[in-house]
PDB file of C-alpha atoms in Angstrom:
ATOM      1  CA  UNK A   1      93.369 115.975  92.321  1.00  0.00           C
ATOM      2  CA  UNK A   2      91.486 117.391  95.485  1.00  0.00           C
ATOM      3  CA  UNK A   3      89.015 114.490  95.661  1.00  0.00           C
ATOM      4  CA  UNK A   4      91.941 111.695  95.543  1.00  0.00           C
ATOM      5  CA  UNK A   5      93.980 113.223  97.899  1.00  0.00           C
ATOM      6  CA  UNK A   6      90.901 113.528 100.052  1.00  0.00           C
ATOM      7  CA  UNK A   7      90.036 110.048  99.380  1.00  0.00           C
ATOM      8  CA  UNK A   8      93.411 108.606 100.496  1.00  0.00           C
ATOM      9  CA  UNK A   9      93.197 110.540 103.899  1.00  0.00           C
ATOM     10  CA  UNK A  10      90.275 108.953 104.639  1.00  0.00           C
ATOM     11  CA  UNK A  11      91.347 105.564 103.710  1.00  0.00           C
ATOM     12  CA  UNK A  12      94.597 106.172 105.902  1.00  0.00           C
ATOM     13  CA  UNK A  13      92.360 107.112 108.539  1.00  0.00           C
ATOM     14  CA  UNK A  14      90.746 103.971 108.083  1.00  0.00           C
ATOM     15  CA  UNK A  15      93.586 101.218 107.409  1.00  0.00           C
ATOM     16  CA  UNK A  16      96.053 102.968 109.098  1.00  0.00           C
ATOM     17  CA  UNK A  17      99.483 103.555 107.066  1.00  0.00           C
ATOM     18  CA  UNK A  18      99.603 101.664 104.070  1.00  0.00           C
ATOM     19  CA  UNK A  19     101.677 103.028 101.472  1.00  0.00           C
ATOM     20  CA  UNK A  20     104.446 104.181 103.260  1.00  0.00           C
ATOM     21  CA  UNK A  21     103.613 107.787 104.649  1.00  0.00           C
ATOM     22  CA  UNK A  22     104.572 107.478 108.214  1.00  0.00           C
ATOM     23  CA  UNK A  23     104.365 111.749 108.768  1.00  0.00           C
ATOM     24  CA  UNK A  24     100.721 111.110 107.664  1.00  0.00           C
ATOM     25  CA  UNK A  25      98.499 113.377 110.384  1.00  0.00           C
ATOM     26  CA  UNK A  26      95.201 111.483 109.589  1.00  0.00           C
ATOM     27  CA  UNK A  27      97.058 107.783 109.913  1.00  0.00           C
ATOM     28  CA  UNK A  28      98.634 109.285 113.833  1.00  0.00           C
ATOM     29  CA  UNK A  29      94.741 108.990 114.973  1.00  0.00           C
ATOM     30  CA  UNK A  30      94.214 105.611 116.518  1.00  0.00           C
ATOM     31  CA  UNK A  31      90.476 106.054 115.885  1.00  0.00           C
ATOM     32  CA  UNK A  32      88.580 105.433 112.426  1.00  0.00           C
ATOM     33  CA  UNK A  33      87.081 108.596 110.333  1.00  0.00           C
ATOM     34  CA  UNK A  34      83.641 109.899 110.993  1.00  0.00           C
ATOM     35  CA  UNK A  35      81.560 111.031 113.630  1.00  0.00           C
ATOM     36  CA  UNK A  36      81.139 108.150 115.234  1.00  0.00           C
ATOM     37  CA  UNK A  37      84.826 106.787 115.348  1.00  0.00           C
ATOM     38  CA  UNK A  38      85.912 106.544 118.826  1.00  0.00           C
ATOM     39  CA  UNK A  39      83.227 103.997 119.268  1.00  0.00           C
ATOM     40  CA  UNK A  40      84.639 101.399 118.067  1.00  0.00           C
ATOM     41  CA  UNK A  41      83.520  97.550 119.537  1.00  0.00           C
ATOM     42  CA  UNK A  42      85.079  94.657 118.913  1.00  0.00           C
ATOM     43  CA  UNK A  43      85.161  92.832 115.699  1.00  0.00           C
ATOM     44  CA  UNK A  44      83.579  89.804 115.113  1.00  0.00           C
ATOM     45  CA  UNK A  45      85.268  87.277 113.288  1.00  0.00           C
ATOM     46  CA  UNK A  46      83.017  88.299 109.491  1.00  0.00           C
ATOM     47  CA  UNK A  47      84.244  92.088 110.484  1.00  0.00           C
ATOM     48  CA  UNK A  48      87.981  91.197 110.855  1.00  0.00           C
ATOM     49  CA  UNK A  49      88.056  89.022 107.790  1.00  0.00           C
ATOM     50  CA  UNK A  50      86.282  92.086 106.050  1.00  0.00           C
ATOM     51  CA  UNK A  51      88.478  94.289 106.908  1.00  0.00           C
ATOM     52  CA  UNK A  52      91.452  92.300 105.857  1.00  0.00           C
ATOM     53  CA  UNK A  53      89.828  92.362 102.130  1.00  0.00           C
ATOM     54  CA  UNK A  54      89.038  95.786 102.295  1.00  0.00           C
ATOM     55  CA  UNK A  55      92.325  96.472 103.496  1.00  0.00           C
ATOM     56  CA  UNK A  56      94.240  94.592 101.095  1.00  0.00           C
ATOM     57  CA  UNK A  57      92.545  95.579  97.584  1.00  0.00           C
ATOM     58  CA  UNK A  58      92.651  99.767  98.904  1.00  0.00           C
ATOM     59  CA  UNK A  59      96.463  98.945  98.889  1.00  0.00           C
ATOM     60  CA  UNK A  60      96.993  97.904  95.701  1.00  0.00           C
ATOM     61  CA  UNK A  61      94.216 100.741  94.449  1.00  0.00           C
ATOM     62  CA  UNK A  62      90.840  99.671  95.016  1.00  0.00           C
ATOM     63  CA  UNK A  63      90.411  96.345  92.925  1.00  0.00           C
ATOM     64  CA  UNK A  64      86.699  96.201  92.258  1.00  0.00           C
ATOM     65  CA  UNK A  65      85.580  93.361  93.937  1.00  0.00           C
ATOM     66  CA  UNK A  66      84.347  91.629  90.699  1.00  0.00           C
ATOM     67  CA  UNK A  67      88.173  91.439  89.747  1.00  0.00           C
ATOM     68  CA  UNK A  68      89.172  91.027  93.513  1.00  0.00           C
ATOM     69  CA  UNK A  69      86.870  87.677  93.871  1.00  0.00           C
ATOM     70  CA  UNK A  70      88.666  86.495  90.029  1.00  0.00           C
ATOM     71  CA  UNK A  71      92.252  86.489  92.170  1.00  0.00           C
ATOM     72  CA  UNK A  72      90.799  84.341  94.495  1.00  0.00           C
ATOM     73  CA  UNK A  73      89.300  82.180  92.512  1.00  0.00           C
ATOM     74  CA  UNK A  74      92.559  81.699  90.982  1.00  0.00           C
ATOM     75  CA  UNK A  75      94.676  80.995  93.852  1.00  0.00           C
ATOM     76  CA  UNK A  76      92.472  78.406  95.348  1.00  0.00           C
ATOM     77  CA  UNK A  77      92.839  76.791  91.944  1.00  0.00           C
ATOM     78  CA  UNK A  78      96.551  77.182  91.660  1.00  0.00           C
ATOM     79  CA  UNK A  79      98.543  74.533  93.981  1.00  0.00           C
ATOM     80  CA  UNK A  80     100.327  75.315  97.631  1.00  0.00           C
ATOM     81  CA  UNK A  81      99.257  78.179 100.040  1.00  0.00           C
ATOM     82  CA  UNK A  82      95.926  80.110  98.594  1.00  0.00           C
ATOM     83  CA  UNK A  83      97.039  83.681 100.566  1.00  0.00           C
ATOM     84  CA  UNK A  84     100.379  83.319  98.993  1.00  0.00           C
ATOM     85  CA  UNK A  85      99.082  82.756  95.711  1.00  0.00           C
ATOM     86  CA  UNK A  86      96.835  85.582  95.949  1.00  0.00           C
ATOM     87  CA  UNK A  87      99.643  88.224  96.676  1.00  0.00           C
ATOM     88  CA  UNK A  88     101.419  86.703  93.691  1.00  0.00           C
ATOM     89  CA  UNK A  89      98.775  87.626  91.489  1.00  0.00           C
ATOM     90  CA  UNK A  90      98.331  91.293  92.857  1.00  0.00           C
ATOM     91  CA  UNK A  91     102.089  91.959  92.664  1.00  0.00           C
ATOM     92  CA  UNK A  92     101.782  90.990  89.309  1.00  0.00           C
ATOM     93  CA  UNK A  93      99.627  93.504  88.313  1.00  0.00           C
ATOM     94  CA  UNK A  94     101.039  96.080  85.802  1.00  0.00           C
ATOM     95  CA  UNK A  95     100.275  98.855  88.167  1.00  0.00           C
ATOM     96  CA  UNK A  96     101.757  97.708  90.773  1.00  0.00           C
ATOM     97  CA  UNK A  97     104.832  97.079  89.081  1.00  0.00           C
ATOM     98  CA  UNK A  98     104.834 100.449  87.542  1.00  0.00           C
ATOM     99  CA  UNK A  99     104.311 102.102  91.084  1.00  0.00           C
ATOM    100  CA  UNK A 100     106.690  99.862  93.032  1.00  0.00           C
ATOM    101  CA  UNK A 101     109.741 100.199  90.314  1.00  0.00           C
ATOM    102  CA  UNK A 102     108.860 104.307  90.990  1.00  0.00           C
ATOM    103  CA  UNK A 103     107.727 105.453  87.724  1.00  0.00           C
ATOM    104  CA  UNK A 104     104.918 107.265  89.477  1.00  0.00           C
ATOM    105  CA  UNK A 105     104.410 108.059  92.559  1.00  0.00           C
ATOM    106  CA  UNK A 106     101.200 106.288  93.726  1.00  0.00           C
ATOM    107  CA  UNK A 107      99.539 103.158  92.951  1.00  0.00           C
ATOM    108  CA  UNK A 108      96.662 105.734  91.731  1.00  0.00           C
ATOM    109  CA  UNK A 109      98.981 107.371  89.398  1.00  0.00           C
ATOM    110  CA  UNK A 110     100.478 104.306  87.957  1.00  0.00           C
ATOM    111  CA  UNK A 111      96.459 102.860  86.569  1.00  0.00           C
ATOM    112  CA  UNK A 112      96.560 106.222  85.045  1.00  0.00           C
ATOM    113  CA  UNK A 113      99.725 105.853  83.297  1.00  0.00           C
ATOM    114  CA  UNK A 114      99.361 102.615  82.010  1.00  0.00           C
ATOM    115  CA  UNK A 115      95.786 103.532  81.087  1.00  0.00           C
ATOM    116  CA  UNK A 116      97.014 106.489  78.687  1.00  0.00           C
ATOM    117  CA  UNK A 117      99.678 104.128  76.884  1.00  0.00           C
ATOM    118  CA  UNK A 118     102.803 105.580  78.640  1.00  0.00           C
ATOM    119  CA  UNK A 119     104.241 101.831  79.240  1.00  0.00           C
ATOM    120  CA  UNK A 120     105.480  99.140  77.579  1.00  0.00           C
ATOM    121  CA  UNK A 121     106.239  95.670  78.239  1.00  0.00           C
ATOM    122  CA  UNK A 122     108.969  93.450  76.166  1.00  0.00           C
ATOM    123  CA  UNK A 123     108.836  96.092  73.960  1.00  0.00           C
ATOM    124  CA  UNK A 124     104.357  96.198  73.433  1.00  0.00           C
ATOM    125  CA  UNK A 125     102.175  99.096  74.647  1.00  0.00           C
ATOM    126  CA  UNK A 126     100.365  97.555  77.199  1.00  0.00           C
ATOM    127  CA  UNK A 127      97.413 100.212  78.583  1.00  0.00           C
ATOM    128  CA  UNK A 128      95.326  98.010  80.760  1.00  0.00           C
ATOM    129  CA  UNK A 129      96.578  98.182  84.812  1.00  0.00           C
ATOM    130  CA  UNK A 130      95.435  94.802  85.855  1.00  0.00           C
ATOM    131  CA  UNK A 131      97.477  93.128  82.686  1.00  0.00           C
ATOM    132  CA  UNK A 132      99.607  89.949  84.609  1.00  0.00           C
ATOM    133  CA  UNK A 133     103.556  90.625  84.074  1.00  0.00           C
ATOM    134  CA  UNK A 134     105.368  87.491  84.228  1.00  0.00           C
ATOM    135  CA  UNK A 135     108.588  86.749  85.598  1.00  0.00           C
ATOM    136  CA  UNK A 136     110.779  87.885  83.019  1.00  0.00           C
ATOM    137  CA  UNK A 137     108.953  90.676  81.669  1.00  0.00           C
ATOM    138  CA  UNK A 138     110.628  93.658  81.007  1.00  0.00           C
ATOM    139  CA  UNK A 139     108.510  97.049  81.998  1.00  0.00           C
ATOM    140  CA  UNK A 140     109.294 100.390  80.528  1.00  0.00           C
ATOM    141  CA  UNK A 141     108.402 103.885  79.901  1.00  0.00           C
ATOM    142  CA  UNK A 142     108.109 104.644  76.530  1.00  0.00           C
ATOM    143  CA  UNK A 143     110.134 107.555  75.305  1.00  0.00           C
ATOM    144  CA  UNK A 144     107.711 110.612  75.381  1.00  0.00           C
ATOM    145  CA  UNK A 145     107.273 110.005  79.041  1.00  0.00           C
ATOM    146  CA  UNK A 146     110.072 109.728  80.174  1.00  0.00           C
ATOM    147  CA  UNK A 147     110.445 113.738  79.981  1.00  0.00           C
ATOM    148  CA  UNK A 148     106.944 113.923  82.186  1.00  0.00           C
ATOM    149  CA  UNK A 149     107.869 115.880  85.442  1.00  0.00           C
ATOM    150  CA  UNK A 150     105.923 113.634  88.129  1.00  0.00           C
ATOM    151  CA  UNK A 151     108.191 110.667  86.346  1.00  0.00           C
ATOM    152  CA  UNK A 152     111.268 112.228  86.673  1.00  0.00           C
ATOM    153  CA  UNK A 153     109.853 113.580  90.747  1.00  0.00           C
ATOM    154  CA  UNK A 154     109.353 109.999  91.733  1.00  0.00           C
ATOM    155  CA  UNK A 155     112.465 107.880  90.140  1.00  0.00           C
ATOM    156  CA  UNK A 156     114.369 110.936  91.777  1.00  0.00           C
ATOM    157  CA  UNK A 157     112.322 110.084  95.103  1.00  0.00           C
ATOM    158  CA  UNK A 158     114.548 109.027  98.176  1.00  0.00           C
ATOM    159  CA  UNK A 159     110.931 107.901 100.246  1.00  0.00           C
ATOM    160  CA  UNK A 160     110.507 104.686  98.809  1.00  0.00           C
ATOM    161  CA  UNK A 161     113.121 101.664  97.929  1.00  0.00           C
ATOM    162  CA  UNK A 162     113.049  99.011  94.820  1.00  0.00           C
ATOM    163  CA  UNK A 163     111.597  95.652  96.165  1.00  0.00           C
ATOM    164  CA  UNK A 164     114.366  92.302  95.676  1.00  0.00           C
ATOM    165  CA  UNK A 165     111.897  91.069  92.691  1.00  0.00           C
ATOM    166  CA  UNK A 166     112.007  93.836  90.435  1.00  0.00           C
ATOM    167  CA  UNK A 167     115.710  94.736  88.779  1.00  0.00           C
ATOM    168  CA  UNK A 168     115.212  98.873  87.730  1.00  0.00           C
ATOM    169  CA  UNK A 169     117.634 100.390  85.664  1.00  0.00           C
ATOM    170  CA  UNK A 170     116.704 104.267  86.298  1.00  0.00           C
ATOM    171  CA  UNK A 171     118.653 105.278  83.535  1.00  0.00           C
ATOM    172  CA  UNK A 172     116.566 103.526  81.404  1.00  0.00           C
ATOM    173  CA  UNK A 173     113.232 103.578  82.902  1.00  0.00           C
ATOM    174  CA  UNK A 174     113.339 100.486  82.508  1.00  0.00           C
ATOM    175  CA  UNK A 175     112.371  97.412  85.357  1.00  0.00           C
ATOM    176  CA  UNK A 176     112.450  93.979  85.050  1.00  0.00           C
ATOM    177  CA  UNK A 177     109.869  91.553  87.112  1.00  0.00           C
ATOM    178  CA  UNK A 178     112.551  89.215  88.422  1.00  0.00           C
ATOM    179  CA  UNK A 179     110.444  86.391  90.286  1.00  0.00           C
ATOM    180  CA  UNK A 180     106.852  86.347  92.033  1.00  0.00           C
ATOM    181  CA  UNK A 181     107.563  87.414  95.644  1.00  0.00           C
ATOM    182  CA  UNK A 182     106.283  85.389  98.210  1.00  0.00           C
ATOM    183  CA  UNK A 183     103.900  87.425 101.045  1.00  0.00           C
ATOM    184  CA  UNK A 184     107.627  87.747 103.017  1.00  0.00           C
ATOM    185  CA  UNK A 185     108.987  89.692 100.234  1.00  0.00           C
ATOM    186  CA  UNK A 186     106.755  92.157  99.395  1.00  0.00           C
ATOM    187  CA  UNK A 187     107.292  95.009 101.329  1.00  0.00           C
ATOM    188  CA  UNK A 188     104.153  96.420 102.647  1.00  0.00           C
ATOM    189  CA  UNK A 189     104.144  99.715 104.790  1.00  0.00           C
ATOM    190  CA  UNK A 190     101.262  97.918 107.909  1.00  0.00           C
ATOM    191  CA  UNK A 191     100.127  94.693 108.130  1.00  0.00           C
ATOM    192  CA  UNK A 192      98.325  93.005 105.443  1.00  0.00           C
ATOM    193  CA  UNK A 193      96.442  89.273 106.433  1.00  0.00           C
ATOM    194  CA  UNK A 194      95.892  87.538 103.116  1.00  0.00           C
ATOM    195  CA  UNK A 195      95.165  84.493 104.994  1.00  0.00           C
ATOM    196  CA  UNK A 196      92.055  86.376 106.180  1.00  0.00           C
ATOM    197  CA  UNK A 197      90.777  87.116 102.677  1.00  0.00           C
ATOM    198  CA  UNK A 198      91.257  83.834 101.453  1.00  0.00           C
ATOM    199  CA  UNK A 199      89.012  82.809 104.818  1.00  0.00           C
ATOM    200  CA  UNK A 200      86.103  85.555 103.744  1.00  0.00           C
ATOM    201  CA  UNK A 201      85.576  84.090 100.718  1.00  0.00           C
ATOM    202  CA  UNK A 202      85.847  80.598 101.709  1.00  0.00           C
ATOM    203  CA  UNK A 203      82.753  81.285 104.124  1.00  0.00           C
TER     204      UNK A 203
END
């Protein structure tokens, strides 16, 4: 537990605040981690776009770039706007959806939840985080864990509010993936630049 907590100072010292945690102490320091981090230069154009993509798969819990570069492929295939397509796809991760309907309370959390079989979608044990929820889909816990503590902590949670494309019934543990947001709708904690990914890979 040590080594993630760790882990997500140092990325907030890095990105900035991402997920939310305005009080953070490490995210106040307008200089990145290390020794050497009030030297910073500026960016060329490769380093910005880079850090856009770095930026963007921390947030939704360090995609592996194998499965990072798949999402792009598929929304430069799909038609309209490539950086909105691409946030459609990682909203539509299953751990996403399980972290912003506040099952959990991290995006960490939530791959480790689906991963151990603890939710269920349209009624199917689903236990694979990057699984693609459709608009529709209905997302659940499944019964045993429903009495887990850290569940019960974070749907009782005041720090963080349902996004307009997910409908959560907290009685029932229950959330259903309304529509694919658009970039506008999702409601990220600092500035994410999708365009900028889409132009890294395009290089």
């Amino acid at each position: 537990m040590k080594s993630i907590i760790s882990a997500k100072k140092k990325k907030e010292r890095q990105y900035g605040v991402i997920w939310g945690a305005p009080n953070s102490s490490v995210a106040k320091r307008e200089y990145a981690p290390g020794q050497h981090g009030q030297r910073r230069k500026k960016p060329t154009d490769y380093g910005t776009q880079l850090y856009a993509k770095q930026k963007l798969k921390t947030y939704y819990g360090n995609v592996s770039e194998k499965q990072f570069h798949k999402y792009y492929v598929e929304a430069i295939r799909r038609s309209g706007d490539a950086a909105e397509n691409l946030i459609g796809i990682l909203e539509s991760r299953l751990d996403n959806l399980v972290y912003k309907a506040k099952f959990v309370p991290t995006i960490f959390a939530a791959r480790q939840f689906v991963n151990h079989g603890h939710v269920t979608v349209n009624g199917k044990k689903v236990n694979i985080p990057s699984y693609m929820v459709k608009a529709g889909d209905v997302i659940e816990v499944t019964s045993k864990a429903k009495q887990m503590p850290i569940v019960i902590a974070a749907m009782e949670s005041s720090s963080r509010d349902f996004p307009g494309y997910l409908e959560v019934d907290s009685k029932k543990f229950s959330a259903k993936y309304s529509f694919v947001p658009k970039f506008e709708d999702v409601p990220y904690a600092s500035l994410m630049e999708p365009n900028l990914v889409i132009e890294f890979y395009s290089r």
